[in-house]
Amino acid sequence: MKKYIFLLCLIPFLFSCTEDESVDITVMPEETTIGADTFGCLVDSWLYVGGRYSLLTQPSINFDYISYNKTMQVNVWVKADMAISFCLDNPEENKEIPYTQFTWGDEALSDGKVFITRFDSTAQIISGRFEGERVTFGRFDVHYSK
């Protein structure tokens, strides 16, 4: 019985969030194209920055490229209990493409557009600027995984 109580007590720690104090969430990250692993945007004029909050089992900023259908799935923890997620279809460098399936926490927001400033499949870097109806002045510069 003690074994089960101990295991139940461990569960919150396995799924809890950690906080990286080196990321300043009061400032929009610089616009770069070097794979700086930065993400920031304004939602309803409030700044949300990735890179500070993460689950123990995965990083705070996740860009996953699915090559068979040429989509990029994005998931960024911007608070200890909230993530921004969206999908990029067929990202290409120096092209404007739509972002779809945008969620901000539990709320679905309307689609918007992304201008890809760098898409380097060798270095696995994607950078760009994005905006939509309630999402303004967004940018990212990250390494992605395949």
PDB file of N, CA, C and O in Angstrom, residues 17-25 50-54 60:
ATOM      1  N   CYS A  17       5.711  21.530 -14.539  1.00  0.00           N
ATOM      2  CA  CYS A  17       6.487  22.395 -15.413  1.00  0.00           C
ATOM      3  C   CYS A  17       7.685  22.949 -14.666  1.00  0.00           C
ATOM      4  O   CYS A  17       7.633  23.192 -13.470  1.00  0.00           O
ATOM      5  N   THR A  18       8.762  23.148 -15.412  1.00  0.00           N
ATOM      6  CA  THR A  18       9.926  23.812 -14.852  1.00  0.00           C
ATOM      7  C   THR A  18      10.012  25.197 -15.457  1.00  0.00           C
ATOM      8  O   THR A  18       9.448  25.468 -16.511  1.00  0.00           O
ATOM      9  N   GLU A  19      10.725  26.070 -14.795  1.00  0.00           N
ATOM     10  CA  GLU A  19      10.798  27.451 -15.238  1.00  0.00           C
ATOM     11  C   GLU A  19      12.253  27.831 -15.441  1.00  0.00           C
ATOM     12  O   GLU A  19      13.086  27.659 -14.564  1.00  0.00           O
ATOM     13  N   ASP A  20      12.598  28.348 -16.627  1.00  0.00           N
ATOM     14  CA  ASP A  20      13.938  28.811 -16.929  1.00  0.00           C
ATOM     15  C   ASP A  20      13.963  30.322 -16.752  1.00  0.00           C
ATOM     16  O   ASP A  20      13.394  31.060 -17.545  1.00  0.00           O
ATOM     17  N   GLU A  21      14.609  30.790 -15.715  1.00  0.00           N
ATOM     18  CA  GLU A  21      14.631  32.216 -15.387  1.00  0.00           C
ATOM     19  C   GLU A  21      15.484  33.034 -16.359  1.00  0.00           C
ATOM     20  O   GLU A  21      15.436  34.250 -16.334  1.00  0.00           O
ATOM     21  N   SER A  22      16.275  32.380 -17.227  1.00  0.00           N
ATOM     22  CA  SER A  22      17.145  33.134 -18.134  1.00  0.00           C
ATOM     23  C   SER A  22      16.382  33.751 -19.309  1.00  0.00           C
ATOM     24  O   SER A  22      16.916  34.592 -20.013  1.00  0.00           O
ATOM     25  N   VAL A  23      15.144  33.341 -19.539  1.00  0.00           N
ATOM     26  CA  VAL A  23      14.329  33.893 -20.614  1.00  0.00           C
ATOM     27  C   VAL A  23      13.510  35.057 -20.061  1.00  0.00           C
ATOM     28  O   VAL A  23      12.763  34.896 -19.102  1.00  0.00           O
ATOM     29  N   ASP A  24      13.655  36.228 -20.662  1.00  0.00           N
ATOM     30  CA  ASP A  24      12.925  37.414 -20.219  1.00  0.00           C
ATOM     31  C   ASP A  24      11.572  37.445 -20.925  1.00  0.00           C
ATOM     32  O   ASP A  24      11.494  37.694 -22.123  1.00  0.00           O
ATOM     33  N   ILE A  25      10.503  37.179 -20.172  1.00  0.00           N
ATOM     34  CA  ILE A  25       9.171  37.135 -20.772  1.00  0.00           C
ATOM     35  C   ILE A  25       8.534  38.515 -20.881  1.00  0.00           C
ATOM     36  O   ILE A  25       7.401  38.638 -21.294  1.00  0.00           O
ATOM     37  N   GLY A  50       7.999  32.102 -25.582  1.00  0.00           N
ATOM     38  CA  GLY A  50       8.343  30.713 -25.313  1.00  0.00           C
ATOM     39  C   GLY A  50       9.768  30.601 -24.810  1.00  0.00           C
ATOM     40  O   GLY A  50      10.562  31.519 -24.930  1.00  0.00           O
ATOM     41  N   GLY A  51      10.090  29.452 -24.257  1.00  0.00           N
ATOM     42  CA  GLY A  51      11.444  29.190 -23.805  1.00  0.00           C
ATOM     43  C   GLY A  51      11.614  29.228 -22.315  1.00  0.00           C
ATOM     44  O   GLY A  51      12.657  28.851 -21.800  1.00  0.00           O
ATOM     45  N   ARG A  52      10.609  29.670 -21.590  1.00  0.00           N
ATOM     46  CA  ARG A  52      10.741  29.746 -20.139  1.00  0.00           C
ATOM     47  C   ARG A  52      10.082  28.563 -19.442  1.00  0.00           C
ATOM     48  O   ARG A  52      10.616  28.048 -18.463  1.00  0.00           O
ATOM     49  N   TYR A  53       8.939  28.151 -19.921  1.00  0.00           N
ATOM     50  CA  TYR A  53       8.194  27.071 -19.265  1.00  0.00           C
ATOM     51  C   TYR A  53       8.276  25.812 -20.112  1.00  0.00           C
ATOM     52  O   TYR A  53       8.122  25.860 -21.318  1.00  0.00           O
ATOM     53  N   SER A  54       8.505  24.690 -19.459  1.00  0.00           N
ATOM     54  CA  SER A  54       8.533  23.435 -20.212  1.00  0.00           C
ATOM     55  C   SER A  54       8.144  22.279 -19.315  1.00  0.00           C
ATOM     56  O   SER A  54       8.263  22.344 -18.100  1.00  0.00           O
ATOM     57  N   SER A  60      10.377  23.553 -24.175  1.00  0.00           N
ATOM     58  CA  SER A  60       9.304  24.542 -24.182  1.00  0.00           C
ATOM     59  C   SER A  60       8.834  24.889 -25.595  1.00  0.00           C
ATOM     60  O   SER A  60       7.683  25.208 -25.806  1.00  0.00           O
TER      61      SER A  60
END
